[in-house]
Short mmCIF file of C-alpha atoms and ligand atoms in Angstrom, two decimals:
data_model
loop_
_atom_site.label_atom_id
_atom_site.label_comp_id
_atom_site.label_asym_id
_atom_site.label_seq_id
_atom_site.Cartn_x
_atom_site.Cartn_y
_atom_site.Cartn_z
CA MET V 1 -1.90 192.06 144.95
CA LYS V 2 0.45 190.22 141.92
CA THR V 3 0.06 192.13 138.73
CA ILE V 4 1.75 189.65 136.16
CA GLN V 5 2.13 190.50 132.63
CA VAL V 6 1.55 188.06 129.45
CA GLY V 7 3.88 189.85 126.65
CA LEU V 8 2.09 189.30 123.41
CA ASN V 9 2.49 192.64 121.94
CA GLU V 10 -0.86 194.26 121.20
CA ARG V 11 -2.00 191.45 122.61
CA ALA V 12 -0.53 191.52 125.92
CA TYR V 13 -2.75 191.20 129.00
CA ASP V 14 -2.43 191.21 132.52
CA ILE V 15 -3.24 188.22 134.70
CA ILE V 16 -4.74 190.29 138.55
CA ILE V 17 -3.75 188.10 141.69
CA GLU V 18 -5.05 188.88 145.00
CA LYS V 19 -6.80 187.17 147.89
CA GLY V 20 -10.48 188.54 148.55
CA LEU V 21 -10.38 190.15 144.74
CA LEU V 22 -13.63 189.59 143.31
CA PRO V 23 -15.33 192.31 145.12
CA ARG V 24 -13.03 194.97 143.74
CA ILE V 25 -13.08 193.54 139.93
CA GLY V 26 -16.24 196.07 138.74
CA ALA V 27 -14.34 199.28 139.96
CA ASP V 28 -10.86 197.12 138.04
CA LEU V 29 -13.12 197.08 134.99
CA ALA V 30 -14.80 200.04 135.28
CA GLU V 31 -11.09 201.70 134.50
CA ARG V 32 -10.09 199.32 131.79
CA ASN V 33 -12.41 200.68 129.60
CA ILE V 34 -12.53 197.57 127.53
CA ALA V 35 -16.31 197.41 126.88
CA LYS V 36 -19.44 199.64 126.87
CA ARG V 37 -21.45 196.82 128.31
CA TYR V 38 -20.08 193.15 129.68
CA VAL V 39 -22.47 189.60 129.63
CA VAL V 40 -21.25 187.11 132.19
CA VAL V 41 -21.00 183.28 131.25
CA ALA V 42 -21.28 180.66 134.03
CA ASP V 43 -22.51 177.03 135.08
CA SER V 44 -25.24 177.10 136.98
CA HIS V 45 -23.87 176.15 140.37
CA VAL V 46 -21.25 178.60 139.96
CA ALA V 47 -23.84 181.19 138.83
CA GLU V 48 -25.05 180.29 142.45
CA LEU V 49 -22.40 180.76 144.40
CA ILE V 50 -20.43 183.66 142.96
CA GLY V 51 -22.11 185.32 140.54
CA PRO V 52 -24.12 187.66 143.49
CA GLN V 53 -21.10 188.73 144.86
CA LEU V 54 -19.51 189.75 140.66
CA MET V 55 -22.88 191.48 140.02
CA ALA V 56 -23.19 193.67 143.08
CA SER V 57 -18.94 194.30 142.83
CA LEU V 58 -19.97 195.12 138.62
CA HIS V 59 -22.78 197.11 139.01
CA GLY V 60 -21.66 199.13 142.05
CA ALA V 61 -18.71 200.15 140.29
CA GLY V 62 -21.19 201.42 137.21
CA VAL V 63 -20.93 198.51 134.90
CA ALA V 64 -23.84 197.52 133.04
CA ALA V 65 -23.42 193.59 132.83
CA GLU V 66 -25.92 191.06 132.92
CA LEU V 67 -25.67 187.15 133.84
CA ILE V 68 -26.25 184.04 131.87
CA THR V 69 -25.70 180.06 132.56
CA PHE V 70 -25.67 176.95 130.98
CA PRO V 71 -25.48 173.63 132.69
CA ARG V 72 -22.87 172.38 135.30
CA GLY V 73 -20.40 170.23 133.90
CA GLU V 74 -18.00 168.60 131.25
CA GLU V 75 -20.91 167.47 129.22
CA SER V 76 -21.91 170.80 128.36
CA LYS V 77 -18.90 171.61 126.75
CA HIS V 78 -19.70 171.42 123.31
CA LEU V 79 -20.92 173.08 120.08
CA ALA V 80 -24.25 172.94 121.07
CA THR V 81 -24.17 175.30 124.17
CA VAL V 82 -21.89 177.66 122.07
CA ALA V 83 -24.64 177.86 119.89
CA GLU V 84 -27.21 178.29 122.82
CA LEU V 85 -25.35 181.04 124.61
CA ALA V 86 -24.80 182.68 121.03
CA SER V 87 -28.72 183.09 120.51
CA LYS V 88 -28.91 184.56 124.86
CA LEU V 89 -25.95 187.34 123.29
CA ALA V 90 -28.08 188.04 119.94
CA ARG V 91 -31.08 188.53 121.90
CA LEU V 92 -29.99 190.43 124.43
CA GLY V 93 -28.13 192.55 121.60
CA LEU V 94 -24.70 192.06 122.33
CA ASP V 95 -22.34 194.23 119.86
CA ARG V 96 -18.62 194.53 118.63
CA LYS V 97 -18.36 197.35 121.80
CA ASP V 98 -19.28 194.70 124.37
CA ALA V 99 -17.40 191.73 126.03
CA LEU V 100 -18.07 188.59 127.70
CA ILE V 101 -16.22 187.45 131.50
CA ALA V 102 -16.16 183.77 131.87
CA LEU V 103 -16.67 183.08 135.52
CA GLY V 104 -16.02 179.74 136.57
CA GLY V 105 -13.63 176.68 135.87
CA GLY V 106 -11.82 175.64 133.25
CA VAL V 107 -14.72 174.29 130.93
CA THR V 108 -16.49 177.99 131.32
CA GLY V 109 -13.19 179.71 130.58
CA ASP V 110 -13.20 177.23 127.26
CA ILE V 111 -16.36 177.79 126.43
CA THR V 112 -16.98 181.57 126.78
CA GLY V 113 -13.69 182.32 125.63
CA PHE V 114 -14.34 180.48 122.15
CA LEU V 115 -17.61 181.98 122.10
CA ALA V 116 -15.86 186.08 122.47
CA ALA V 117 -13.95 184.35 119.60
CA ILE V 118 -16.42 183.39 117.01
CA TYR V 119 -19.67 186.04 118.12
CA MET V 120 -19.69 188.84 115.62
CA ARG V 121 -16.26 187.63 114.65
CA GLY V 122 -15.10 188.15 117.79
CA ILE V 123 -15.43 190.64 120.97
CA PRO V 124 -13.16 190.87 123.78
CA PHE V 125 -13.23 188.69 126.96
CA VAL V 126 -11.89 188.27 130.61
CA GLN V 127 -11.21 185.56 132.56
CA ILE V 128 -12.37 184.85 136.41
CA PRO V 129 -11.01 181.57 137.37
CA THR V 130 -12.47 180.03 140.45
CA THR V 131 -10.67 176.19 140.63
CA LEU V 132 -7.18 175.70 141.57
CA LEU V 133 -6.70 174.26 138.08
CA ALA V 134 -8.34 177.04 135.69
CA GLN V 135 -6.67 179.78 137.78
CA VAL V 136 -3.13 177.66 137.07
CA ASP V 137 -3.69 176.75 134.03
CA SER V 138 -6.60 176.88 131.54
CA SER V 139 -7.26 180.82 132.12
CA VAL V 140 -4.13 181.94 130.41
CA GLY V 141 -2.82 181.20 127.04
CA GLY V 142 -5.61 181.48 125.06
CA LYS V 143 -6.39 177.78 124.42
CA THR V 144 -10.32 178.09 124.05
CA GLY V 145 -12.61 175.48 122.27
CA VAL V 146 -15.19 172.33 122.62
CA ASP V 147 -15.34 168.68 122.71
CA ILE V 148 -16.98 167.17 119.84
CA PRO V 149 -17.57 163.42 120.38
CA GLU V 150 -14.57 161.97 118.49
CA GLY V 151 -12.42 163.64 120.98
CA LYS V 152 -11.91 166.26 123.42
CA ASN V 153 -10.79 170.38 122.75
CA LEU V 154 -11.31 169.31 118.76
CA VAL V 155 -12.50 172.34 117.90
CA GLY V 156 -11.60 175.49 119.16
CA ALA V 157 -9.22 178.53 118.77
CA PHE V 158 -6.44 180.29 119.93
CA TYR V 159 -7.59 183.71 121.37
CA GLN V 160 -6.12 185.57 124.17
CA PRO V 161 -8.41 187.18 127.15
CA ARG V 162 -8.17 191.22 127.57
CA CYS V 163 -7.57 190.35 131.39
CA VAL V 164 -7.35 187.72 133.98
CA TYR V 165 -8.73 188.56 137.69
CA ILE V 166 -7.14 185.63 140.54
CA ASP V 167 -8.68 185.72 143.33
CA SER V 168 -7.17 182.94 145.51
CA ALA V 169 -10.01 183.28 148.45
CA VAL V 170 -12.48 181.28 146.30
CA LEU V 171 -10.51 178.26 146.74
CA LEU V 172 -11.63 178.13 149.74
CA GLU V 173 -14.72 176.77 148.52
CA LEU V 174 -13.26 174.06 145.82
CA PRO V 175 -14.27 170.51 147.21
CA GLU V 176 -10.59 168.62 148.05
CA ALA V 177 -11.00 166.46 144.47
CA GLU V 178 -11.10 170.20 142.22
CA LEU V 179 -7.73 171.36 144.95
CA LEU V 180 -6.06 167.83 143.94
CA ASN V 181 -6.73 168.66 140.62
CA GLY V 182 -4.81 171.54 140.10
CA LEU V 183 -2.00 170.97 142.20
CA ALA V 184 -1.02 168.41 139.66
CA GLU V 185 -0.79 170.96 137.12
CA VAL V 186 1.01 172.79 139.61
CA ILE V 187 3.63 170.12 140.35
CA LYS V 188 4.05 169.98 136.83
CA TYR V 189 5.37 173.69 136.26
CA SER V 190 7.76 173.12 139.28
CA VAL V 191 9.16 169.88 137.29
CA ILE V 192 9.32 171.59 133.70
CA TYR V 193 10.68 175.14 135.24
CA ASP V 194 11.83 176.25 138.07
CA ALA V 195 13.40 174.03 141.11
CA ASP V 196 13.15 176.54 143.09
CA PHE V 197 9.73 176.41 143.11
CA PHE V 198 9.82 172.24 143.77
CA GLU V 199 11.39 173.06 146.76
CA PHE V 200 8.48 175.58 147.63
CA LEU V 201 6.15 172.94 147.42
CA ALA V 202 8.14 170.12 149.39
CA LYS V 203 8.42 172.73 152.24
CA ASN V 204 4.44 174.76 151.88
CA ARG V 205 3.02 171.44 151.64
CA GLU V 206 1.00 170.88 154.62
CA ALA V 207 0.28 175.27 154.62
CA ILE V 208 -0.70 174.55 150.65
CA LEU V 209 -2.88 171.27 151.60
CA ALA V 210 -4.47 173.39 154.54
CA ARG V 211 -5.35 175.99 152.14
CA ASP V 212 -3.14 178.73 153.35
CA LEU V 213 -4.16 181.75 151.45
CA ALA V 214 -0.76 183.81 151.08
CA VAL V 215 0.96 180.47 150.38
CA LEU V 216 -1.55 179.52 147.51
CA GLU V 217 -1.13 183.07 146.41
CA GLU V 218 2.37 182.70 145.79
CA VAL V 219 1.46 179.72 144.47
CA VAL V 220 -0.11 180.77 141.86
CA ALA V 221 1.61 183.84 140.56
CA ARG V 222 4.54 181.19 140.66
CA CYS V 223 2.31 179.30 137.93
CA CYS V 224 0.97 181.93 135.82
CA ALA V 225 4.52 183.84 135.87
CA ILE V 226 5.94 181.02 134.20
CA LYS V 227 2.99 180.21 132.10
CA ALA V 228 3.02 183.72 130.90
CA GLU V 229 6.67 183.23 129.80
CA VAL V 230 6.14 180.07 128.13
CA VAL V 231 3.32 181.54 126.29
CA ALA V 232 4.73 184.60 125.03
CA ALA V 233 7.51 182.71 124.13
CA ASP V 234 5.30 180.65 121.59
CA GLU V 235 1.43 181.58 121.92
CA ARG V 236 0.78 178.45 119.24
CA GLU V 237 2.44 176.09 120.62
CA ALA V 238 5.20 175.74 117.87
CA ASP V 239 7.82 174.60 120.65
CA LEU V 240 8.56 176.09 123.82
CA ARG V 241 4.74 175.53 124.96
CA ARG V 242 4.70 172.07 124.51
CA ILE V 243 6.53 171.42 127.52
CA LEU V 244 3.57 172.63 129.40
CA ASN V 245 1.87 169.44 128.20
CA PHE V 246 4.63 167.21 130.68
CA GLY V 247 2.40 164.51 131.82
CA HIS V 248 -0.45 165.14 129.63
CA THR V 249 0.35 162.09 126.74
CA ILE V 250 0.55 159.25 129.23
CA GLY V 251 -1.95 161.59 131.02
CA HIS V 252 -4.86 162.10 128.10
CA ALA V 253 -4.72 158.08 127.45
CA VAL V 254 -5.34 156.88 131.01
CA GLU V 255 -8.22 159.37 131.47
CA ALA V 256 -9.43 158.45 127.98
CA ALA V 257 -9.63 155.01 128.84
CA SER V 258 -11.43 155.78 132.03
CA ASP V 259 -13.38 157.32 129.91
CA TYR V 260 -12.74 160.77 131.63
CA THR V 261 -14.23 159.08 135.51
CA LEU V 262 -10.42 159.41 136.36
CA ALA V 263 -9.60 163.63 136.79
CA HIS V 264 -7.80 165.42 134.93
CA GLY V 265 -4.95 166.70 137.38
CA LEU V 266 -5.10 162.98 138.73
CA ALA V 267 -4.27 161.37 135.41
CA VAL V 268 -1.47 164.22 134.86
CA GLY V 269 -0.24 162.99 138.03
CA LEU V 270 0.43 159.45 136.66
CA GLY V 271 1.67 160.90 133.61
CA MET V 272 4.26 162.75 135.11
CA VAL V 273 5.90 159.69 137.16
CA ALA V 274 5.36 157.35 134.10
CA VAL V 275 7.38 159.92 131.85
CA CYS V 276 9.79 160.40 135.00
CA GLU V 277 10.63 156.42 134.44
CA LEU V 278 10.63 156.54 131.09
CA ALA V 279 13.78 159.68 131.41
CA VAL V 280 15.62 156.90 133.45
CA GLY V 281 14.90 154.40 131.17
CA LYS V 282 16.06 156.66 128.75
CA GLY V 283 19.13 157.21 130.55
CA ILE V 284 18.77 161.05 131.14
CA PHE V 285 16.95 161.56 134.21
CA ALA V 286 18.54 160.22 137.54
CA LYS V 287 16.67 157.74 139.46
CA GLU V 288 16.73 159.18 142.65
CA GLU V 289 15.24 162.54 141.22
CA ALA V 290 12.68 160.47 139.49
CA ASN V 291 11.48 159.15 143.08
CA ARG V 292 11.61 162.42 144.49
CA VAL V 293 9.12 163.75 142.02
CA ARG V 294 6.89 160.65 142.63
CA GLN V 295 7.40 161.50 146.50
CA LEU V 296 5.93 165.01 146.08
CA ILE V 297 3.27 163.96 143.96
CA ALA V 298 2.30 160.93 146.18
CA ASP V 299 2.87 163.44 149.11
CA TYR V 300 0.13 165.69 147.49
CA GLY V 301 -2.38 162.65 148.00
CA LEU V 302 -1.98 162.67 144.36
CA PRO V 303 -2.36 158.93 143.12
CA VAL V 304 1.08 157.61 140.94
CA GLU V 305 0.09 154.31 139.93
CA ILE V 306 -1.58 153.71 136.95
CA PRO V 307 -4.72 151.53 137.73
CA ALA V 308 -4.38 148.14 137.09
CA GLU V 309 -7.29 147.99 134.80
CA PHE V 310 -6.29 150.98 132.53
CA ALA V 311 -2.21 148.89 132.37
CA ASN V 312 -2.71 147.63 128.74
CA GLU V 313 -2.62 147.93 125.74
CA GLN V 314 -5.84 149.52 124.85
CA THR V 315 -4.72 152.43 127.33
CA LYS V 316 -1.66 152.57 125.45
CA ALA V 317 -3.34 152.31 121.98
CA PHE V 318 -4.92 156.04 123.10
CA LEU V 319 -1.65 157.39 122.63
CA LYS V 320 -2.38 157.02 118.70
CA THR V 321 -5.43 159.45 119.02
CA ASP V 322 -3.76 162.42 121.11
CA LYS V 323 -4.53 165.50 119.07
CA LYS V 324 -0.37 166.33 119.98
CA THR V 325 0.63 162.72 118.44
CA VAL V 326 2.11 163.69 114.45
CA GLY V 327 2.42 161.37 111.63
CA GLY V 328 1.11 158.39 114.77
CA ARG V 329 4.12 159.36 116.63
CA PRO V 330 3.27 160.41 120.20
CA PHE V 331 5.98 163.31 121.98
CA PHE V 332 7.00 163.00 124.86
CA VAL V 333 8.01 166.03 127.31
CA LEU V 334 10.84 164.39 129.66
CA PRO V 335 13.07 166.01 132.30
CA THR V 336 16.76 165.54 132.04
CA ALA V 337 16.83 167.16 135.74
CA ILE V 338 14.06 169.20 138.18
CA GLY V 339 13.53 172.85 136.83
CA LYS V 340 14.61 171.06 133.52
CA VAL V 341 12.85 168.82 130.39
CA VAL V 342 13.48 168.08 126.84
CA ILE V 343 10.52 167.40 123.98
CA THR V 344 11.22 164.35 122.11
CA ASP V 345 9.38 161.33 120.33
CA ASP V 346 12.56 158.79 120.34
CA VAL V 347 11.07 156.87 123.40
CA ASP V 348 11.58 153.29 122.85
CA GLU V 349 8.80 151.01 122.20
CA ALA V 350 9.66 148.84 124.93
CA LEU V 351 10.21 151.33 127.83
CA VAL V 352 6.66 152.84 127.08
CA ASN V 353 4.92 149.12 126.91
CA LYS V 354 6.47 149.06 130.65
CA VAL V 355 4.45 151.96 131.45
CA PHE V 356 1.36 150.22 130.07
CA CYS V 357 2.45 146.69 131.20
CA CYS V 358 2.53 144.97 127.81
CA SER V 359 4.85 143.69 125.62
N1 LIG M 1 -2.46 173.74 128.74
C1 LIG M 1 -1.76 173.46 128.15
C2 LIG M 1 -1.48 174.86 127.70
O1 LIG M 1 -1.89 175.78 127.67
O2 LIG M 1 -0.62 174.93 126.59
#
């Protein structure tokens, strides 16, 4: 078992990582004394797949808990779902001494965290992420929220969980595409922060893709440790936390251009390769290093070329609509070495045009 602390003073919390943790969550939660009653929020699919095991663990430890669900999928990540879930909580008589548990992937964590932030002006919540993407990224750091027709994640709150339970064994059930989706974010951490971890990912590729649980546990722990350090230094993304957006500026543009048919992780993989090229073009990153990043991404089975139908002016235009764009100028997180990045909006238009094959 590994425990990583997110050091946020009075809002500090633990991330507990262990394969086979799920059946023991009830006992651990009983000791933490966070709430008198819990409502577990899950999508219909996860509720069926993992819900019974978690509920048995909670009830077995004498923790009062109920399970509520919402329909599976990103389409549920909007205000109407939050309103419906809030009504369910009110009908269950949930009050400020109670808490929520988000059981599922990023959509569930984002919705549940936001619901916890606003229900009765804020009640505690706990994250139990069940996808690799959620385990290494969205469940840690307190970004919560929903989409509106004008854009993704445009309504939300920074609201930290009280603890995060990560069972790497649930990754054995994850569809292949979902694993790849998370692996792009895993590679991201190594390039922005940790050259040794980059080597580790290169060396352990086969074990990771074969879902060796001991290795996966190590991977998740290293990502969480990096995220915890970054979030503790800059919770509200004023500065350092922006490095977590490596590959995301271009990734989001391609994702949006594909009308979100391209998975987030795959788009981020493409974005990482593209910004490495921008950094090479700007003369701050060696071509051989950029090739190593591209190779690692490719070796994990992630695409590295922006599909021809999205390499155009229209996709480039999405850079301006990214919510992280300030004053119409997109910013980029550019590597200067593997394990080191800088944040800048000073990138020649000609270099960006090259990425999108436009002039
Ligand atoms: N996913 C980026 C962040 O949490 O800041």
